[in-house]
PDB file of C-alpha atoms in Angstrom:
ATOM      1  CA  UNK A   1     137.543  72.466  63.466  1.00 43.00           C
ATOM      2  CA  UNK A   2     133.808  73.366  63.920  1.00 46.00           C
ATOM      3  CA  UNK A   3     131.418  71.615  61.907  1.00 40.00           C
ATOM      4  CA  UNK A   4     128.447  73.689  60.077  1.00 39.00           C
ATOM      5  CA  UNK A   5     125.400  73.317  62.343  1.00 41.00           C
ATOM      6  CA  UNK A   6     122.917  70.373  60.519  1.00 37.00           C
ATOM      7  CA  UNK A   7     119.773  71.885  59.364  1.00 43.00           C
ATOM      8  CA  UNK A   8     116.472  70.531  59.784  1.00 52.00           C
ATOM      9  CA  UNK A   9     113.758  70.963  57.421  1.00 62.00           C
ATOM     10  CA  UNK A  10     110.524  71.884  58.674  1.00 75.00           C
ATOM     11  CA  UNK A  11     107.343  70.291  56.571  1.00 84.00           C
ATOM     12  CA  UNK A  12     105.788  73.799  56.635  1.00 88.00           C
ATOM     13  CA  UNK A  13     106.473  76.308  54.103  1.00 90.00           C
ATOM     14  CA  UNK A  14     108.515  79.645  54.461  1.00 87.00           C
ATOM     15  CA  UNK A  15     106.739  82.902  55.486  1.00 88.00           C
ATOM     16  CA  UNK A  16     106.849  84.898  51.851  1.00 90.00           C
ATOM     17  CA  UNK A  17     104.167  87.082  50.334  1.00 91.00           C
ATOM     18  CA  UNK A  18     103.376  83.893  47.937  1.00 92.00           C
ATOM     19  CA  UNK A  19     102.489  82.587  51.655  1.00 94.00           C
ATOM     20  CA  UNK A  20     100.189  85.249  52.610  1.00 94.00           C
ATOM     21  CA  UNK A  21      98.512  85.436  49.616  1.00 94.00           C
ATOM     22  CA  UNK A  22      97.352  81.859  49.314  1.00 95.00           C
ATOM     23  CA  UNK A  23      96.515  81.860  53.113  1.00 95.00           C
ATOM     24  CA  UNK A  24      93.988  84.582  52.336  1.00 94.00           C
ATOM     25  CA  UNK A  25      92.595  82.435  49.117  1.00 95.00           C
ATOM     26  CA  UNK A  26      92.516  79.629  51.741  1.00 95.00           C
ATOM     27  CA  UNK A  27      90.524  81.574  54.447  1.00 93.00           C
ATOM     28  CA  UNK A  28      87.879  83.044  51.648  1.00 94.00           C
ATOM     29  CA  UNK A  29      87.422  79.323  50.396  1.00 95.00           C
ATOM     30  CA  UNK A  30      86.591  78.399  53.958  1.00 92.00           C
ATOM     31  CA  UNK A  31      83.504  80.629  53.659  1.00 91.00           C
ATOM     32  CA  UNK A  32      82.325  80.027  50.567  1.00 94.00           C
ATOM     33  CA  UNK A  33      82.821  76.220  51.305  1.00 94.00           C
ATOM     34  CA  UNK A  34      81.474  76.067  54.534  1.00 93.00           C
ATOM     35  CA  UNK A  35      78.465  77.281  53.928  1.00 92.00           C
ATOM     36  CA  UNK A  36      77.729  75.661  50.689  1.00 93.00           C
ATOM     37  CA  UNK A  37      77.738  72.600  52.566  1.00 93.00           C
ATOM     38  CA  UNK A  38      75.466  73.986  55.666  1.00 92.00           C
ATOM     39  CA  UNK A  39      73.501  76.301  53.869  1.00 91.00           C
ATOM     40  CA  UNK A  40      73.390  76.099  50.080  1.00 92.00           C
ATOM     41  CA  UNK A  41      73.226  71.993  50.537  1.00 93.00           C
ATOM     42  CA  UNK A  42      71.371  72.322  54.151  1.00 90.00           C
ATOM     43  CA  UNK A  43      73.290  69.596  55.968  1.00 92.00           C
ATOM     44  CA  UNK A  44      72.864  72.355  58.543  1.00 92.00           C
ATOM     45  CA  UNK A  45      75.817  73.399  61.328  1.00 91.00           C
ATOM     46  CA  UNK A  46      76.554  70.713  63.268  1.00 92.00           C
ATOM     47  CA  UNK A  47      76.705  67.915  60.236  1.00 94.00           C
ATOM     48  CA  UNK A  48      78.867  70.354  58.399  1.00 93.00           C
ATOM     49  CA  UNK A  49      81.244  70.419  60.974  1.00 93.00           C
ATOM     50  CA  UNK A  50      81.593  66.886  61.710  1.00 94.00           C
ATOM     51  CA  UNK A  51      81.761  66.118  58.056  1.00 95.00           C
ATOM     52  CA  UNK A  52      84.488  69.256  57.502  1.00 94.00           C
ATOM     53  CA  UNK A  53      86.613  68.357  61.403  1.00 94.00           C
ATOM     54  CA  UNK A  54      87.060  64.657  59.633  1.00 96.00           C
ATOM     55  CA  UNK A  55      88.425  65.483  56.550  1.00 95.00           C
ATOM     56  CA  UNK A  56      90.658  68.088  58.864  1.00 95.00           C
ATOM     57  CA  UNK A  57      91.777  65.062  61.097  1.00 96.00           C
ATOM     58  CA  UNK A  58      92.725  62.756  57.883  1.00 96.00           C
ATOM     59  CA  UNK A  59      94.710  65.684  56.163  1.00 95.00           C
ATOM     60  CA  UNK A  60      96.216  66.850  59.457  1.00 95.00           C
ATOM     61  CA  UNK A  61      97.229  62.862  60.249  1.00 95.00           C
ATOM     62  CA  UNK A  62      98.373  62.285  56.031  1.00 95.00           C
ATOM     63  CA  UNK A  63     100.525  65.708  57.179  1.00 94.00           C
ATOM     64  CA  UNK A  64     102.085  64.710  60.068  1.00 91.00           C
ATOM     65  CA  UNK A  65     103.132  60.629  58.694  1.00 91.00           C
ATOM     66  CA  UNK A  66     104.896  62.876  55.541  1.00 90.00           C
ATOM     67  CA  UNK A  67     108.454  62.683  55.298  1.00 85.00           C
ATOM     68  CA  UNK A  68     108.924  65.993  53.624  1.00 85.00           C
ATOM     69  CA  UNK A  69     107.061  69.252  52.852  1.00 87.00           C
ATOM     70  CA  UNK A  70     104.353  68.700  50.221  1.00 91.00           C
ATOM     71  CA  UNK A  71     102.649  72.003  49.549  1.00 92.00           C
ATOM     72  CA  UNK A  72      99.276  70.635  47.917  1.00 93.00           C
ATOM     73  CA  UNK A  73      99.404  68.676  50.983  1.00 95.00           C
ATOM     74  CA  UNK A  74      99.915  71.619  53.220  1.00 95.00           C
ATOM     75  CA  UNK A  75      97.278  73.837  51.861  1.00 96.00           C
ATOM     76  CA  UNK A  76      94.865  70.755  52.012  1.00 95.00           C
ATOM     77  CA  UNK A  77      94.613  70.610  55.605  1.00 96.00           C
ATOM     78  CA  UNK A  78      94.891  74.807  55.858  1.00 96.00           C
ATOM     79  CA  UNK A  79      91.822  74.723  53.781  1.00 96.00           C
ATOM     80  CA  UNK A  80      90.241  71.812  55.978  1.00 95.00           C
ATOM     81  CA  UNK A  81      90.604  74.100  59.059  1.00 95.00           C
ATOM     82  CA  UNK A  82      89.342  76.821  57.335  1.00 94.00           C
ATOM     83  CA  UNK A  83      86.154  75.251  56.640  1.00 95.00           C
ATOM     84  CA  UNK A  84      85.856  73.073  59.666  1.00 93.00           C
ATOM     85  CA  UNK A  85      86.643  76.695  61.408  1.00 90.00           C
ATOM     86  CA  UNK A  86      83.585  78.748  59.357  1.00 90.00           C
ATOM     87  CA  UNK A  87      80.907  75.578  60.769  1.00 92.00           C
ATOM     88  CA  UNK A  88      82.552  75.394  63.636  1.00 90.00           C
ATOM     89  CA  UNK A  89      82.363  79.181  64.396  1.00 88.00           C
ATOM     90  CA  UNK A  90      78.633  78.973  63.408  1.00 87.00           C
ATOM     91  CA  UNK A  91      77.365  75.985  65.494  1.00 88.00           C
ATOM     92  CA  UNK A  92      78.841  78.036  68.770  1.00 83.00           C
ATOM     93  CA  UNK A  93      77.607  81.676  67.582  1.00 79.00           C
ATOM     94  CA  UNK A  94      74.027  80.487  66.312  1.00 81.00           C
ATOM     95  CA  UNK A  95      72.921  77.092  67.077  1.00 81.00           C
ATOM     96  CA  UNK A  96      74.319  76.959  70.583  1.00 81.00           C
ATOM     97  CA  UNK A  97      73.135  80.826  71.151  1.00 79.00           C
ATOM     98  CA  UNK A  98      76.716  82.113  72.531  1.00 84.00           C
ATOM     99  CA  UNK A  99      76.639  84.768  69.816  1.00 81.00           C
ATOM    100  CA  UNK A 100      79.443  86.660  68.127  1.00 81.00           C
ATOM    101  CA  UNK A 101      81.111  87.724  71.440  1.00 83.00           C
ATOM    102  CA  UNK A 102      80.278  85.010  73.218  1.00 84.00           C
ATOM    103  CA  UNK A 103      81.715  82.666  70.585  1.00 82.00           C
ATOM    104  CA  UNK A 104      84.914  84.918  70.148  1.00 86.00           C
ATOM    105  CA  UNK A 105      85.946  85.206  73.563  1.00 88.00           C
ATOM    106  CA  UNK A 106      85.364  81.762  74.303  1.00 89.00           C
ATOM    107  CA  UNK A 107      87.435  80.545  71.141  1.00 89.00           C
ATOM    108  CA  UNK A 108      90.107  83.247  71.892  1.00 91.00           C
ATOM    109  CA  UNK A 109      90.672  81.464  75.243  1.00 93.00           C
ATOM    110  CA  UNK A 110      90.891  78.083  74.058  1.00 93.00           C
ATOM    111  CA  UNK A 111      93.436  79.534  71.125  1.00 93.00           C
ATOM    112  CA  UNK A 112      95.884  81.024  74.467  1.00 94.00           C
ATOM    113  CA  UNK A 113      95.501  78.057  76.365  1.00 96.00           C
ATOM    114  CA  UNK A 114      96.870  75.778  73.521  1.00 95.00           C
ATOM    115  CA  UNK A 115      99.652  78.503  72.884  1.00 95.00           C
ATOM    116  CA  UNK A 116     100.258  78.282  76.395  1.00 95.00           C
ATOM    117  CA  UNK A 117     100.702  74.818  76.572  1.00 96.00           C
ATOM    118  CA  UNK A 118     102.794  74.888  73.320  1.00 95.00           C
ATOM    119  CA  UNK A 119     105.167  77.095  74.514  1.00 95.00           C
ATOM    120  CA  UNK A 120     105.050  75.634  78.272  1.00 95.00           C
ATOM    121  CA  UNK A 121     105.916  72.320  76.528  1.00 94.00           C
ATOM    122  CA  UNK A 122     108.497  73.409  74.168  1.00 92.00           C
ATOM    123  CA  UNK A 123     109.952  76.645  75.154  1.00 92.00           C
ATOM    124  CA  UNK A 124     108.161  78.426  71.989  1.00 90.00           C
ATOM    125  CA  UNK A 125     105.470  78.910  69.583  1.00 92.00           C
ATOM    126  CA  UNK A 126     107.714  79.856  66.305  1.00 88.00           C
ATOM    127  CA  UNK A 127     106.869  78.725  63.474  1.00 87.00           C
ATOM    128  CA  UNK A 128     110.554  78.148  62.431  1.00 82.00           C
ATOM    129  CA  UNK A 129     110.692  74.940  64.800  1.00 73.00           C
ATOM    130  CA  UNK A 130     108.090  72.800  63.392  1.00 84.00           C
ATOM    131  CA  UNK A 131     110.725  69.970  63.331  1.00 81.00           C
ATOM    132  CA  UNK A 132     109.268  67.443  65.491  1.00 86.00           C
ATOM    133  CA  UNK A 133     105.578  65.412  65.400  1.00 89.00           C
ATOM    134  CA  UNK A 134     104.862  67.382  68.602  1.00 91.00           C
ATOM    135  CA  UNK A 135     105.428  70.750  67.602  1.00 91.00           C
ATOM    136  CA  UNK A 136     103.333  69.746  64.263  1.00 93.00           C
ATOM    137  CA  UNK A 137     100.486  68.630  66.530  1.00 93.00           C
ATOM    138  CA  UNK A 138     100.527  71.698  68.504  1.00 95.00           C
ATOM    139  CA  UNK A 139     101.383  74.018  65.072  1.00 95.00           C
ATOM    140  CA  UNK A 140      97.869  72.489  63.869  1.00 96.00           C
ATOM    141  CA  UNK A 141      95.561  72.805  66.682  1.00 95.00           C
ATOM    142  CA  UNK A 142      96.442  76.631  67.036  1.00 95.00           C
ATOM    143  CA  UNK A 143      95.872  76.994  63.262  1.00 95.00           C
ATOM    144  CA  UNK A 144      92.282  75.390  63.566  1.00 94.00           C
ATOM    145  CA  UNK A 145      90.735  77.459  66.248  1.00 93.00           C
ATOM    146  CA  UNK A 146      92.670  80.498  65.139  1.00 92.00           C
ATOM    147  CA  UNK A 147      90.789  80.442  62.110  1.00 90.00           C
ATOM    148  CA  UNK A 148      87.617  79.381  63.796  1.00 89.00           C
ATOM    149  CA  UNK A 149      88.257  82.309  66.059  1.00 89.00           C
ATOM    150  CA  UNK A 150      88.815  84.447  63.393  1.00 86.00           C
ATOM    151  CA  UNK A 151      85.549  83.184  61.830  1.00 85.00           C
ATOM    152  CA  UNK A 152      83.797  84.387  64.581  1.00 86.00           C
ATOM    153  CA  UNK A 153      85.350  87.788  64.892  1.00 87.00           C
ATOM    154  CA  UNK A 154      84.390  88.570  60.740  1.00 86.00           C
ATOM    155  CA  UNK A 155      80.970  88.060  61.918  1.00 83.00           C
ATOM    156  CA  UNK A 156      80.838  89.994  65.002  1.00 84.00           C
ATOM    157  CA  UNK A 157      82.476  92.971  62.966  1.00 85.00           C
ATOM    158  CA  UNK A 158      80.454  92.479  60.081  1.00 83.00           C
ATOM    159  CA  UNK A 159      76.957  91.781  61.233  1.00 79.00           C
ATOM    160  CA  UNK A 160      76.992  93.394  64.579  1.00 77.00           C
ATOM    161  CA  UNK A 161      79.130  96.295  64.298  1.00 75.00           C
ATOM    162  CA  UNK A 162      77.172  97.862  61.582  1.00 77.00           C
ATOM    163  CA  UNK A 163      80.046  98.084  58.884  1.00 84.00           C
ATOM    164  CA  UNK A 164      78.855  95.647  56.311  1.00 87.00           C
ATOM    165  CA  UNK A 165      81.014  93.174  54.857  1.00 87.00           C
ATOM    166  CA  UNK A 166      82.964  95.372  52.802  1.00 88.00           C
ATOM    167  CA  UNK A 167      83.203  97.719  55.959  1.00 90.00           C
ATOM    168  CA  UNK A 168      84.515  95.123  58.073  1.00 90.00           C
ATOM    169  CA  UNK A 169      87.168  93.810  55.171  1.00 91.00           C
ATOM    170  CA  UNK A 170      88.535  97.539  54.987  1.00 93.00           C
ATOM    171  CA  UNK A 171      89.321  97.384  59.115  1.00 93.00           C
ATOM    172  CA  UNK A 172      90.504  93.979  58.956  1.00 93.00           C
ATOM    173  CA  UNK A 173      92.494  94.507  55.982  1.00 94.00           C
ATOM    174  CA  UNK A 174      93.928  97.648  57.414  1.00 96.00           C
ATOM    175  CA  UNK A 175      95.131  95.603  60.611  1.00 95.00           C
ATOM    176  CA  UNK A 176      97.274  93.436  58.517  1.00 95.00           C
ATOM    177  CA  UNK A 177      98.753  96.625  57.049  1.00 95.00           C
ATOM    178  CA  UNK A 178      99.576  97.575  60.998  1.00 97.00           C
ATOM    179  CA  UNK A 179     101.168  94.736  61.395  1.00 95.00           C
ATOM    180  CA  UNK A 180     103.443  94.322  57.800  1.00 94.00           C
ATOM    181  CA  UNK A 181     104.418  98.275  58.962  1.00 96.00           C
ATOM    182  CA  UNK A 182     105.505  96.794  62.271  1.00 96.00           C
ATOM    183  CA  UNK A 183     107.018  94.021  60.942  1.00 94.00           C
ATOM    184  CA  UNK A 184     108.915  95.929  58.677  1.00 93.00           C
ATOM    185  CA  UNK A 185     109.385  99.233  60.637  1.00 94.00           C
ATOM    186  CA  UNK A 186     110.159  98.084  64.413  1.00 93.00           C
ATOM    187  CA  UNK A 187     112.058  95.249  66.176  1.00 91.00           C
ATOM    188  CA  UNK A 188     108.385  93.506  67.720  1.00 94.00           C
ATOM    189  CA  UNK A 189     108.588  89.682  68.209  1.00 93.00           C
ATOM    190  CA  UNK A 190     108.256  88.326  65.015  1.00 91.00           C
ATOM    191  CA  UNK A 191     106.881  85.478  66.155  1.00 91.00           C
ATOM    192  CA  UNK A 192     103.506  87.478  67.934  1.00 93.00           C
ATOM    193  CA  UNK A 193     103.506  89.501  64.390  1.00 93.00           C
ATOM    194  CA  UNK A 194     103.045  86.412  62.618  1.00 94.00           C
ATOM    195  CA  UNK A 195     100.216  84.610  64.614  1.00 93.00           C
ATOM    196  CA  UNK A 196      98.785  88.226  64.487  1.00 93.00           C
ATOM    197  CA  UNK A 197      98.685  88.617  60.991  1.00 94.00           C
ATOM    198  CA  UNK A 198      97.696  84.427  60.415  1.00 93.00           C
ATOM    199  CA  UNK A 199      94.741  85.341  62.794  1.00 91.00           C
ATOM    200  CA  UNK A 200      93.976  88.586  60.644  1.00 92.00           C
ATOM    201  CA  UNK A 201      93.685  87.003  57.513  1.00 94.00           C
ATOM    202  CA  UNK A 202      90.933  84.587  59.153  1.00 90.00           C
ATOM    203  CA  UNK A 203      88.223  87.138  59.364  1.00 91.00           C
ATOM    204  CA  UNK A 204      89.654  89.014  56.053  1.00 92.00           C
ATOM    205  CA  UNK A 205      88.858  86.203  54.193  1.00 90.00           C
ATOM    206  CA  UNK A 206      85.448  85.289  56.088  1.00 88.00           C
ATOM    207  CA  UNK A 207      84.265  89.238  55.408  1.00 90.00           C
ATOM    208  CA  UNK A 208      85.035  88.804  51.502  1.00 92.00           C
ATOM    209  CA  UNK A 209      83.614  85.178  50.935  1.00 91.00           C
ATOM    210  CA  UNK A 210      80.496  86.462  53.006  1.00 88.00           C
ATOM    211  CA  UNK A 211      80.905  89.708  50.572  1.00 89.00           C
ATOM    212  CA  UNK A 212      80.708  87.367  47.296  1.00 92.00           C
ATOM    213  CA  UNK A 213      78.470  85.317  48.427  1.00 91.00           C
ATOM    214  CA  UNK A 214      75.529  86.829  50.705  1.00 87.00           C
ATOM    215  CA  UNK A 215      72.718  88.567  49.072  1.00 87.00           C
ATOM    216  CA  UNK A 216      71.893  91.665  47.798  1.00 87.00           C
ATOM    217  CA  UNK A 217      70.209  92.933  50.290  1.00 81.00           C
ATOM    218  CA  UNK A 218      72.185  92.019  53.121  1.00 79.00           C
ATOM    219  CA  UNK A 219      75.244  93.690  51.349  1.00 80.00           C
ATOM    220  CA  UNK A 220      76.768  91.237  49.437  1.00 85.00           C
ATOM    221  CA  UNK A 221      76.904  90.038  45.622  1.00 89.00           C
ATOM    222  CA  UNK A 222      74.784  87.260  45.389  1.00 90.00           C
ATOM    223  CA  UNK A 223      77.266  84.796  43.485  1.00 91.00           C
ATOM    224  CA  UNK A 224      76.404  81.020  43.813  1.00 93.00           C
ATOM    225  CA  UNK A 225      78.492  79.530  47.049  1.00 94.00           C
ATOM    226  CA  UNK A 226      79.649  76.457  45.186  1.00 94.00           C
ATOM    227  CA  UNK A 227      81.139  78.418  41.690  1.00 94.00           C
ATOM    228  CA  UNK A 228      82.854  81.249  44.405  1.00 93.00           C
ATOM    229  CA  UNK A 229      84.235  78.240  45.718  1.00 95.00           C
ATOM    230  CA  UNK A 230      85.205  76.577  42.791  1.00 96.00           C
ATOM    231  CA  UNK A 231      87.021  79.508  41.049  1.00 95.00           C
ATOM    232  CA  UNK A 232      89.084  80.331  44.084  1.00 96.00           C
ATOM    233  CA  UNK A 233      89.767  76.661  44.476  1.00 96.00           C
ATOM    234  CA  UNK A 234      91.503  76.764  41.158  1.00 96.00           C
ATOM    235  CA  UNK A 235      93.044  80.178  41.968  1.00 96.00           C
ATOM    236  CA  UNK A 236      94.798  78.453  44.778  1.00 95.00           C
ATOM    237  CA  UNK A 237      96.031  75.563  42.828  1.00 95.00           C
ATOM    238  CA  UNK A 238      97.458  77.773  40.219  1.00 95.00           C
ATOM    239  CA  UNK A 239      99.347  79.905  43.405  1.00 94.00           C
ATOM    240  CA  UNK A 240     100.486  76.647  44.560  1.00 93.00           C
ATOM    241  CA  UNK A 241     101.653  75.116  40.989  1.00 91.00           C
ATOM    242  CA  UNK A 242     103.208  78.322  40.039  1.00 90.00           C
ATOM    243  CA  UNK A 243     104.487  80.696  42.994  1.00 87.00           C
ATOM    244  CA  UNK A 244     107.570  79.560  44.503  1.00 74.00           C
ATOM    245  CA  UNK A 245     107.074  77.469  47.531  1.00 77.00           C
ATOM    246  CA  UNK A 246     109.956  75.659  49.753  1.00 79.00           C
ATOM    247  CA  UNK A 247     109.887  74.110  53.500  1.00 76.00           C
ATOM    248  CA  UNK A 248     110.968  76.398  56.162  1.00 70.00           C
ATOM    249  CA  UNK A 249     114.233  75.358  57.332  1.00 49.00           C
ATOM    250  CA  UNK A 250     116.860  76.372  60.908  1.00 42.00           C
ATOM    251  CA  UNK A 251     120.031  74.986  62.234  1.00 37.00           C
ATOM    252  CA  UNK A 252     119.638  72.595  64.870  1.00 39.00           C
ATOM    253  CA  UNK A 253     119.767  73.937  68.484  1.00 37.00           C
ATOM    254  CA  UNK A 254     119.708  77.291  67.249  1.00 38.00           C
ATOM    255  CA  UNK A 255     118.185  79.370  70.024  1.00 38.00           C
ATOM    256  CA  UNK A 256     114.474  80.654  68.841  1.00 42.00           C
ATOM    257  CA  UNK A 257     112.724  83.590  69.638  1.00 43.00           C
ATOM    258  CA  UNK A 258     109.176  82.717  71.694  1.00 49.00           C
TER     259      UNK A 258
END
């Protein structure tokens, strides 16, 4: 008689649109937080980052110990490489010099080698096999430079490009709508959709926090860094408290797609 195969719970959430939406929250709060620490409160770049990468490492270690998915923890450390990512992207594109393309394609290669070694270590990079401390560890380290990468990349399209912030949050919000029709529409590795889209909604959210928050003049709205961040800090909470969340789960052995 066959047994039913044991599942094993993953400590990350499913991939819903409750998922998606808080990610973006989380990305937009990783603006407005970042640089109300380097700019608003001047600690500048570089202390900004080393003050933001260890509250990522403490979240990202209180993660991994967990015994089960916790989604205020979850989101914690998402928002912690969010705003280690916005400092991070900064100190390379400004205070080192790199600049926007510089700093993207430089970050973009560190984000495929650690896929690379992900996948060469464990056969694949889905998200639906976060089951073991290793494929956490890897599962975070893509996360944090993706969204420093994507940091970078709201910048280059924003500042450089000529599009303005709310220019450069129509394109990137128009790529994720590429890639839900994809999703939805053709048979495409769901697994490249996803780290396409959680890549996406890095520089979406960088091009609307620098939209609320930058002034006038330079195209945005002028609202105070710390309150932005504030109010979509309590947004997220209420997403969190409210919109229904549950770890991802697979049967064991199950053969995932890369």
């Amino acid at each position: 008689m066959n047994r039913p195969p044991e599942i094993a719970l993953s400590k990350v959430p499913e991939v819903t649109l409750a998922f998606w939406i808080i990610k973006i929250a989380a990305t937009t709060l990783g603006e407005t937080g970042g640089d109300a620490l380097s700019m608003t409160m001047h600690l500048g770049y570089a202390l900004s980052t080393a003050v933001f990468f260890s509250l990522f490492i403490g979240a990202v270690a209180a993660q991994v110990a967990s015994k089960s998915f916790s989604p205020l923890l979850y989101w914690a450390v998402i928002v912690a490489t969010t705003t280690a990512g916005t400092t991070m992207a900064d100190y390379a594109d400004r205070s080192l010099g790199i600049g926007y393309v510089g700093g993207s394609l430089m970050l973009f290669t560190i984000l495929m080698i650690v896929l690379g070694l992900w996948w060469l270590s464990m056969g694949t990079v889905s998200v639906n096999n976060i089951t073991s401390r290793k494929a956490e560890l890897f599962y975070w380290m893509t996360i944090l430079f993706s969204n420093t990468l994507g940091t970078a990349l709201g910048d280059f399209l924003a500042d450089s490009s000529g599009l303005g912030y709310e220019g450069a949050a129509i394109v990137f919000a128009g790529a994720l709508a590429l890639v839900a029709g994809t999703y939805f529409y053709t048979k495409v590795s769901r697994t490249l959709l996803f780290w396409s889209a959680f890549i996406l909604t890095r520089p979406l959210g960088a091009t609307v926090g620098d939209l609320l928050t930058k002034p006038i003049a330079n195209g945005g709205l002028n609202l105070s860094r710390i309150s932005s961040s504030l109010i979509i800090t309590i947004f997220m909470i209420g997403c969190i408290l409210f919109m229904s969340q549950r770890a991802g789960g697979h049967p064991q052995g199950r053969e995932q797609n890369p």
